[in-house]
Amino acid sequence: MIDAKNLTASELNTKIRESDADVIEIQNILGQRYIANASNGKKIKLFGTCGNNLGSFLDGSEIEVFGNVQDACANTMNDGKIILHGMCGDALGYGMRGGKIFVEKDCGSRCGIHMKATKTKQPLMIIGGVVQDFFGEYLSGGTLIVLNLQNEASCCGRYCGCGAHGGSIILRLSDLSQACHLTSQLKKVDDKKKAYIDQALNEYANDFHITLPKTMDFYEVIMQNKNPYERLYVEN
Amino acid sequence: MKKQPKYEIIKDQDRCDTCRACEFQCANGVYHYDAEKKKMIIDSLSCVNCQRCVEYCHQNALKIIANRNEYHHGYWQMEDMQEIYQQAEHGGMLLSSMGNDKAYPKYFDHLLINASQVTNPSIDPLREPMEVRTFLGKRTHHITRDTNGNIQIKVHPHLHLKTPILFAGMSLGAISYPAHQALLEAAKALGTFYNCGEGGLPKAFYSDKDSIIVQVASGRFGVDPTYLKHSAAIEIKIGQGAKPGIGGHLPSRKNSALIADTRMIEEGSEAISPAPHHDIYSIEDLRQLVNSLKEATQYEKPIIVKVAAVHNIAAICSGIARSGADIIYIDGMRGGSGAVPTRIRDHVGIPLELALASVDQTLREEGIREDVSIIAAGGIRNSADVLKAIALGADAVAIGTAALIAMGCHMCCDCTKGNCNWGIATQKDALVKRLHVEQAKRQLIHLIQAWTLELKEMMGGMGICSIEALRGNRMMLRGIHLQEEELRILQVKHAGSR
């Protein structure tokens, strides 16, 4: 167990790097930034409030946070898993390319933006609560799922999926009015996607030790264009 | 609205032996052979003036000239009208390539270099040592001692260049794989640095990490811990001189398997880099990314922040210097791009020379000049520009367009179509093969060697034997044909002033 009290981010990261514990437990985190940056091969449990850039450039480690997390968590995440038992600030998973992020409660603005997939990696982010504006902006690959388990009046803020040109944004809507800020068209998910969602939610429920409602209606945001910028230009 | 050819191809019929080399060399379809008439047919409308056909015509039968249809108006130029016709037809924003070609002042050409006479004698660089080695990064300016009084040396992460010239970042996608190979090989041989741009780093280059600068741009293409590790420095790209305030976009049609693999995206998808990093809305946010990258690489590498020269560049750079960055890269309005909206290229940003002088002066006044090094780029054409940039405050310069020209680019400025006949700004297999890595590497090495010799020659003439003594030394410059305000910003006296 590491006590983070009075440790700087660098000191904390050094201790994480040097630790060979099967599970690294860190107590008393109070806003330290950059925790477990570029980390791989570790299993880390964090207790407290994590500062900005938790798990940036994460490369395979598994992080479980018991508390809230501030902005830019999982910035440019390449691989691994982050489980947040709490809420999260803005720009969660910016430029995320691989791995999974599961959030128990709400997230701020610009979450899941610039998420992309590769030939071998398909990132996944599941938010148990609701998200604010610009969710999934510039999305080009991977899957974003918002569950709105507390049945808030609105599941996502404005400009959801703007500039998105690939991947999937899935909204669980118990009432279509919960998509009141969404300007894009929606479609019910098909069976193939539903099977993928069920599998993902099974893992999500296991991680949070919760039972999800038996019937949930999932809708997919229809991307406006696969080539949003192509037609804007004419070669001079 | 009939489109008029920009260029006219004039062929000397007596010389042409219909060898068809022009046809085989032109990827734009300008030439085809009419077997019935036994002659070459020319479609000038498709000509971009890349000069490939001219150079490969063994009979010297071809000449390309600007198409000058007679049209005179005191205000409206033919080019203005052609652009309106094009936009009226297609409704899109005009897209161009390379850098700003408008007739704004070229301040480098209004600065004259000093030379020693009688006192402070000049130095012959052929006989005496001239120091052009350059170190880029934060400098230690407080001496600390241990309890025994011994000086404790703390060297911040830095780049060591054998000559104050680097290669600018150009992505795989904007230019071809062999062009990247040539730039890297030349950088290694010269003791300087190759910059992979924002399109990721080919895995085959990983073994040469000591000569590589990797970029982190808003799209985060190809960025993972392994990428960061295989570099000598990391450059956060905020802006680009050719298109300040504008992001990048590699269209899906150019996103081949190689590019997708290098950028770590899916083949055939759009590659969009938005104008802003959406995790950076303030200097505090920038500081966070700087520190995040330092943490990720355990404080072993200098962090560069690249910005375009814009109106309030001095305040911006003051903020960057305080963000913890080690090096600031200022890209002037003459900087190039593989694809850029024409209006942005031609009308946004300010000249490098003014930006550079202003930034250097501001950082000095604020006492933070030693906290960062400055790389100047965007329109460096020759060694005199290098010297003037350093005298205006740069620690080193970066060249992009000049490096492409050294490899064979003929500045047709049509990179955006991806049909570069010289194999540089293209991803088409048949064209890419035309660029010979060894030859391109050799030409790059020759260019930098020549510029370094000239730099030493000019420094010697000034009585300066170390590039450090030239940095920000505006007494070595005098302005000509410049207004008082311009001289004030440049901090340069007018020629003839005492």
mmCIF file of C-alpha atoms in Angstrom, chain A:
data_model
loop_
_atom_site.group_PDB
_atom_site.id
_atom_site.type_symbol
_atom_site.label_atom_id
_atom_site.label_comp_id
_atom_site.label_asym_id
_atom_site.label_seq_id
_atom_site.Cartn_x
_atom_site.Cartn_y
_atom_site.Cartn_z
ATOM 1 C CA MET A 1 0.000 0.000 0.000
ATOM 2 C CA ILE A 2 1.267 3.461 -0.902
ATOM 3 C CA ASP A 3 0.217 6.511 1.061
ATOM 4 C CA ALA A 4 -0.066 9.391 -1.408
ATOM 5 C CA LYS A 5 -0.333 12.041 1.264
ATOM 6 C CA ASN A 6 2.199 14.804 0.582
ATOM 7 C CA LEU A 7 3.653 12.982 -2.409
ATOM 8 C CA THR A 8 4.085 14.851 -5.677
ATOM 9 C CA ALA A 9 2.856 13.298 -8.893
ATOM 10 C CA SER A 10 6.408 12.374 -9.884
ATOM 11 C CA GLU A 11 7.141 10.764 -6.549
ATOM 12 C CA LEU A 12 3.928 8.818 -6.751
ATOM 13 C CA ASN A 13 4.651 7.652 -10.284
ATOM 14 C CA THR A 14 8.139 6.561 -9.286
ATOM 15 C CA LYS A 15 6.643 4.433 -6.516
ATOM 16 C CA ILE A 16 4.167 2.926 -8.991
ATOM 17 C CA ARG A 17 6.914 2.120 -11.460
ATOM 18 C CA GLU A 18 9.083 0.560 -8.777
ATOM 19 C CA SER A 19 6.331 -1.481 -7.183
ATOM 20 C CA ASP A 20 6.147 -5.167 -8.008
ATOM 21 C CA ALA A 21 2.946 -5.811 -6.028
ATOM 22 C CA ASP A 22 0.265 -7.801 -7.782
ATOM 23 C CA VAL A 23 -2.190 -5.027 -6.961
ATOM 24 C CA ILE A 24 -0.825 -1.597 -6.091
ATOM 25 C CA GLU A 25 -3.127 0.134 -3.636
ATOM 26 C CA ILE A 26 -2.739 3.870 -3.192
ATOM 27 C CA GLN A 27 -4.560 5.700 -0.403
ATOM 28 C CA ASN A 28 -5.151 9.399 0.325
ATOM 29 C CA ILE A 29 -4.928 10.708 -3.205
ATOM 30 C CA LEU A 30 -5.692 14.387 -3.194
ATOM 31 C CA GLY A 31 -5.607 15.825 -6.673
ATOM 32 C CA GLN A 32 -2.222 14.490 -7.828
ATOM 33 C CA ARG A 33 -2.005 14.714 -11.605
ATOM 34 C CA TYR A 34 -0.526 12.360 -14.208
ATOM 35 C CA ILE A 35 -0.956 9.267 -12.039
ATOM 36 C CA ALA A 36 0.191 6.116 -13.843
ATOM 37 C CA ASN A 37 1.091 8.001 -17.017
ATOM 38 C CA ALA A 38 2.165 5.656 -19.831
ATOM 39 C CA SER A 39 1.925 2.757 -17.396
ATOM 40 C CA ASN A 40 1.733 -0.841 -18.554
ATOM 41 C CA GLY A 41 1.450 -4.232 -16.922
ATOM 42 C CA LYS A 42 0.272 -2.895 -13.545
ATOM 43 C CA LYS A 43 -2.932 -3.343 -11.619
ATOM 44 C CA ILE A 44 -3.595 -0.218 -9.583
ATOM 45 C CA LYS A 45 -6.344 0.694 -7.099
ATOM 46 C CA LEU A 46 -6.642 4.363 -6.241
ATOM 47 C CA PHE A 47 -8.532 5.768 -3.255
ATOM 48 C CA GLY A 48 -9.294 9.484 -3.147
ATOM 49 C CA THR A 49 -9.725 12.203 -5.751
ATOM 50 C CA CYS A 50 -7.406 11.886 -8.732
ATOM 51 C CA GLY A 51 -6.202 15.033 -10.470
ATOM 52 C CA ASN A 52 -6.022 15.775 -14.160
ATOM 53 C CA ASN A 53 -4.464 13.441 -16.716
ATOM 54 C CA LEU A 54 -4.901 10.236 -14.756
ATOM 55 C CA GLY A 55 -3.673 7.381 -16.923
ATOM 56 C CA SER A 56 -2.549 9.539 -19.835
ATOM 57 C CA PHE A 57 -0.887 7.506 -22.590
ATOM 58 C CA LEU A 58 -1.939 4.415 -20.616
ATOM 59 C CA ASP A 59 -0.431 1.395 -22.276
ATOM 60 C CA GLY A 60 -2.000 -1.685 -20.748
ATOM 61 C CA SER A 61 -2.320 -1.190 -17.011
ATOM 62 C CA GLU A 62 -5.639 -1.635 -15.228
ATOM 63 C CA ILE A 63 -6.673 1.232 -12.974
ATOM 64 C CA GLU A 64 -9.617 1.208 -10.598
ATOM 65 C CA VAL A 65 -10.520 4.460 -8.874
ATOM 66 C CA PHE A 66 -12.675 4.657 -5.759
ATOM 67 C CA GLY A 67 -13.504 8.338 -5.873
ATOM 68 C CA ASN A 68 -13.922 11.078 -8.436
ATOM 69 C CA VAL A 69 -11.520 11.985 -11.188
ATOM 70 C CA GLN A 70 -10.768 15.398 -12.671
ATOM 71 C CA ASP A 71 -10.174 16.375 -16.319
ATOM 72 C CA ALA A 72 -8.349 14.722 -19.228
ATOM 73 C CA CYS A 73 -8.328 11.255 -17.710
ATOM 74 C CA ALA A 74 -6.991 8.608 -20.125
ATOM 75 C CA ASN A 75 -5.616 11.212 -22.509
ATOM 76 C CA THR A 76 -4.350 9.384 -25.640
ATOM 77 C CA MET A 77 -4.905 6.016 -23.956
ATOM 78 C CA ASN A 78 -3.438 3.198 -26.002
ATOM 79 C CA ASP A 79 -4.443 0.106 -24.083
ATOM 80 C CA GLY A 80 -5.584 -1.153 -20.683
ATOM 81 C CA LYS A 81 -8.665 -0.519 -18.570
ATOM 82 C CA ILE A 82 -9.892 2.249 -16.300
ATOM 83 C CA ILE A 83 -12.827 1.713 -13.916
ATOM 84 C CA LEU A 84 -14.099 4.832 -12.162
ATOM 85 C CA HIS A 85 -16.372 4.379 -9.145
ATOM 86 C CA GLY A 86 -17.503 7.965 -9.193
ATOM 87 C CA MET A 87 -17.731 10.935 -11.526
ATOM 88 C CA CYS A 88 -15.302 12.310 -14.034
ATOM 89 C CA GLY A 89 -14.435 15.775 -15.392
ATOM 90 C CA ASP A 90 -14.012 16.959 -18.970
ATOM 91 C CA ALA A 91 -12.162 15.407 -21.917
ATOM 92 C CA LEU A 92 -12.222 11.811 -20.683
ATOM 93 C CA GLY A 93 -10.430 9.526 -23.127
ATOM 94 C CA TYR A 94 -9.226 12.247 -25.530
ATOM 95 C CA GLY A 95 -7.740 10.524 -28.568
ATOM 96 C CA MET A 96 -8.232 7.107 -26.986
ATOM 97 C CA ARG A 97 -7.165 4.333 -29.318
ATOM 98 C CA GLY A 98 -7.544 1.131 -27.370
ATOM 99 C CA GLY A 99 -8.717 -0.416 -24.100
ATOM 100 C CA LYS A 100 -11.817 0.206 -22.002
ATOM 101 C CA ILE A 101 -13.092 2.949 -19.733
ATOM 102 C CA PHE A 102 -16.051 2.267 -17.456
ATOM 103 C CA VAL A 103 -17.525 5.147 -15.438
ATOM 104 C CA GLU A 104 -20.125 4.588 -12.751
ATOM 105 C CA LYS A 105 -21.674 8.056 -12.730
ATOM 106 C CA ASP A 106 -21.646 11.264 -14.801
ATOM 107 C CA CYS A 107 -18.982 12.807 -16.993
ATOM 108 C CA GLY A 108 -18.252 16.363 -18.103
ATOM 109 C CA SER A 109 -17.904 17.825 -21.573
ATOM 110 C CA ARG A 110 -15.930 16.566 -24.552
ATOM 111 C CA CYS A 111 -15.705 12.982 -23.376
ATOM 112 C CA GLY A 112 -14.709 10.336 -25.870
ATOM 113 C CA ILE A 113 -13.612 12.915 -28.394
ATOM 114 C CA HIS A 114 -11.266 11.923 -31.146
ATOM 115 C CA MET A 115 -11.589 8.280 -30.192
ATOM 116 C CA LYS A 116 -10.237 6.138 -33.003
ATOM 117 C CA ALA A 117 -9.794 2.482 -33.851
ATOM 118 C CA THR A 118 -7.009 0.612 -35.589
ATOM 119 C CA LYS A 119 -6.827 -2.629 -37.485
ATOM 120 C CA THR A 120 -6.394 -4.490 -34.193
ATOM 121 C CA LYS A 121 -7.893 -2.203 -31.552
ATOM 122 C CA GLN A 122 -11.475 -1.167 -30.873
ATOM 123 C CA PRO A 123 -11.756 1.123 -27.829
ATOM 124 C CA LEU A 124 -14.842 1.079 -25.611
ATOM 125 C CA MET A 125 -16.197 3.640 -23.162
ATOM 126 C CA ILE A 126 -19.309 3.124 -21.045
ATOM 127 C CA ILE A 127 -20.751 5.929 -18.925
ATOM 128 C CA GLY A 128 -23.277 4.881 -16.275
ATOM 129 C CA GLY A 129 -24.667 8.371 -15.794
ATOM 130 C CA VAL A 130 -25.010 11.201 -18.280
ATOM 131 C CA VAL A 131 -22.548 13.246 -20.308
ATOM 132 C CA GLN A 132 -22.283 16.943 -21.076
ATOM 133 C CA ASP A 133 -21.678 18.759 -24.382
ATOM 134 C CA PHE A 134 -19.592 17.570 -27.352
ATOM 135 C CA PHE A 135 -19.712 13.897 -26.424
ATOM 136 C CA GLY A 136 -17.910 11.852 -29.076
ATOM 137 C CA GLU A 137 -16.807 14.870 -31.088
ATOM 138 C CA TYR A 138 -14.572 13.860 -34.060
ATOM 139 C CA LEU A 139 -15.185 10.196 -33.264
ATOM 140 C CA SER A 140 -13.631 8.022 -35.945
ATOM 141 C CA GLY A 141 -13.650 4.548 -34.393
ATOM 142 C CA GLY A 142 -14.604 2.526 -31.335
ATOM 143 C CA THR A 143 -17.796 2.549 -29.272
ATOM 144 C CA LEU A 144 -19.234 5.039 -26.783
ATOM 145 C CA ILE A 145 -22.208 4.022 -24.646
ATOM 146 C CA VAL A 146 -24.243 6.237 -22.308
ATOM 147 C CA LEU A 147 -26.557 4.372 -19.921
ATOM 148 C CA ASN A 148 -28.247 7.175 -17.958
ATOM 149 C CA LEU A 149 -29.061 4.693 -15.196
ATOM 150 C CA GLN A 150 -30.579 7.417 -13.015
ATOM 151 C CA ASN A 151 -32.999 8.307 -15.802
ATOM 152 C CA GLU A 152 -32.084 11.980 -15.941
ATOM 153 C CA ALA A 153 -34.208 14.162 -18.212
ATOM 154 C CA SER A 154 -31.328 14.501 -20.675
ATOM 155 C CA CYS A 155 -28.716 11.830 -21.331
ATOM 156 C CA CYS A 156 -26.274 13.996 -23.248
ATOM 157 C CA GLY A 157 -25.523 17.665 -23.778
ATOM 158 C CA ARG A 158 -25.432 19.620 -26.994
ATOM 159 C CA TYR A 159 -23.345 18.841 -30.105
ATOM 160 C CA CYS A 160 -23.144 15.117 -29.392
ATOM 161 C CA GLY A 161 -21.099 13.460 -32.145
ATOM 162 C CA CYS A 162 -20.378 16.651 -34.038
ATOM 163 C CA GLY A 163 -17.666 16.100 -36.626
ATOM 164 C CA ALA A 164 -17.851 12.356 -35.956
ATOM 165 C CA HIS A 165 -17.068 10.247 -39.013
ATOM 166 C CA GLY A 166 -16.773 6.695 -37.746
ATOM 167 C CA GLY A 167 -17.318 4.482 -34.723
ATOM 168 C CA SER A 168 -20.571 4.241 -32.758
ATOM 169 C CA ILE A 169 -22.333 6.413 -30.216
ATOM 170 C CA ILE A 170 -24.971 4.385 -28.375
ATOM 171 C CA LEU A 171 -27.521 6.020 -26.104
ATOM 172 C CA ARG A 172 -29.758 4.076 -23.753
ATOM 173 C CA LEU A 173 -33.062 5.932 -23.792
ATOM 174 C CA SER A 174 -36.003 4.934 -21.632
ATOM 175 C CA ASP A 175 -37.799 7.851 -23.226
ATOM 176 C CA LEU A 176 -36.830 9.499 -26.508
ATOM 177 C CA SER A 177 -37.202 12.913 -24.881
ATOM 178 C CA GLN A 178 -33.962 12.121 -23.047
ATOM 179 C CA ALA A 179 -32.194 12.885 -26.328
ATOM 180 C CA CYS A 180 -33.635 16.389 -26.291
ATOM 181 C CA HIS A 181 -30.276 18.098 -26.997
ATOM 182 C CA LEU A 182 -29.297 15.760 -29.795
ATOM 183 C CA THR A 183 -29.569 17.231 -33.291
ATOM 184 C CA SER A 184 -28.560 14.068 -35.145
ATOM 185 C CA GLN A 185 -30.949 11.332 -36.231
ATOM 186 C CA LEU A 186 -31.216 8.150 -34.188
ATOM 187 C CA LYS A 187 -31.842 4.546 -35.121
ATOM 188 C CA LYS A 188 -32.512 1.499 -32.993
ATOM 189 C CA VAL A 189 -29.445 -0.685 -32.741
ATOM 190 C CA ASP A 190 -29.444 -3.815 -34.863
ATOM 191 C CA ASP A 191 -29.074 -7.338 -33.473
ATOM 192 C CA LYS A 192 -25.339 -7.527 -34.133
ATOM 193 C CA LYS A 193 -24.687 -4.314 -32.253
ATOM 194 C CA LYS A 194 -27.094 -5.355 -29.488
ATOM 195 C CA ALA A 195 -25.089 -8.529 -28.961
ATOM 196 C CA TYR A 196 -21.895 -6.479 -28.678
ATOM 197 C CA ILE A 197 -23.579 -4.094 -26.208
ATOM 198 C CA ASP A 198 -24.904 -6.970 -24.085
ATOM 199 C CA GLN A 199 -21.447 -8.460 -23.833
ATOM 200 C CA ALA A 200 -19.910 -5.111 -22.908
ATOM 201 C CA LEU A 201 -22.594 -4.397 -20.312
ATOM 202 C CA ASN A 202 -22.103 -7.783 -18.750
ATOM 203 C CA GLU A 203 -18.486 -6.871 -18.075
ATOM 204 C CA TYR A 204 -19.522 -3.401 -16.879
ATOM 205 C CA ALA A 205 -22.058 -4.841 -14.403
ATOM 206 C CA ASN A 206 -19.515 -7.324 -13.073
ATOM 207 C CA ASP A 207 -16.931 -4.603 -12.501
ATOM 208 C CA PHE A 208 -19.371 -2.435 -10.553
ATOM 209 C CA HIS A 209 -21.155 -5.369 -8.887
ATOM 210 C CA ILE A 210 -24.525 -4.095 -10.049
ATOM 211 C CA THR A 211 -27.515 -5.582 -11.773
ATOM 212 C CA LEU A 212 -28.611 -3.697 -14.832
ATOM 213 C CA PRO A 213 -32.276 -3.411 -15.848
ATOM 214 C CA LYS A 214 -33.376 -6.437 -17.830
ATOM 215 C CA THR A 215 -34.779 -4.455 -20.707
ATOM 216 C CA MET A 216 -33.064 -1.406 -22.030
ATOM 217 C CA ASP A 217 -33.673 0.404 -25.314
ATOM 218 C CA PHE A 218 -30.526 1.362 -27.162
ATOM 219 C CA TYR A 219 -30.303 3.855 -30.004
ATOM 220 C CA GLU A 220 -27.377 4.655 -32.213
ATOM 221 C CA VAL A 221 -26.571 8.166 -33.335
ATOM 222 C CA ILE A 222 -26.506 8.309 -37.122
ATOM 223 C CA MET A 223 -23.303 9.891 -38.377
ATOM 224 C CA GLN A 224 -23.970 12.694 -40.781
ATOM 225 C CA ASN A 225 -21.072 11.943 -43.042
ATOM 226 C CA LYS A 226 -18.106 9.625 -43.352
ATOM 227 C CA ASN A 227 -16.184 12.446 -45.013
ATOM 228 C CA PRO A 228 -17.330 15.607 -43.235
ATOM 229 C CA TYR A 229 -14.597 17.791 -44.708
ATOM 230 C CA GLU A 230 -14.232 16.404 -48.200
ATOM 231 C CA ARG A 231 -16.916 18.487 -49.834
ATOM 232 C CA LEU A 232 -15.894 21.719 -48.165
ATOM 233 C CA TYR A 233 -12.956 22.274 -50.465
ATOM 234 C CA VAL A 234 -12.190 22.778 -54.109
ATOM 235 C CA GLU A 235 -8.621 22.424 -55.312
ATOM 236 C CA ASN A 236 -7.257 25.727 -56.523
#
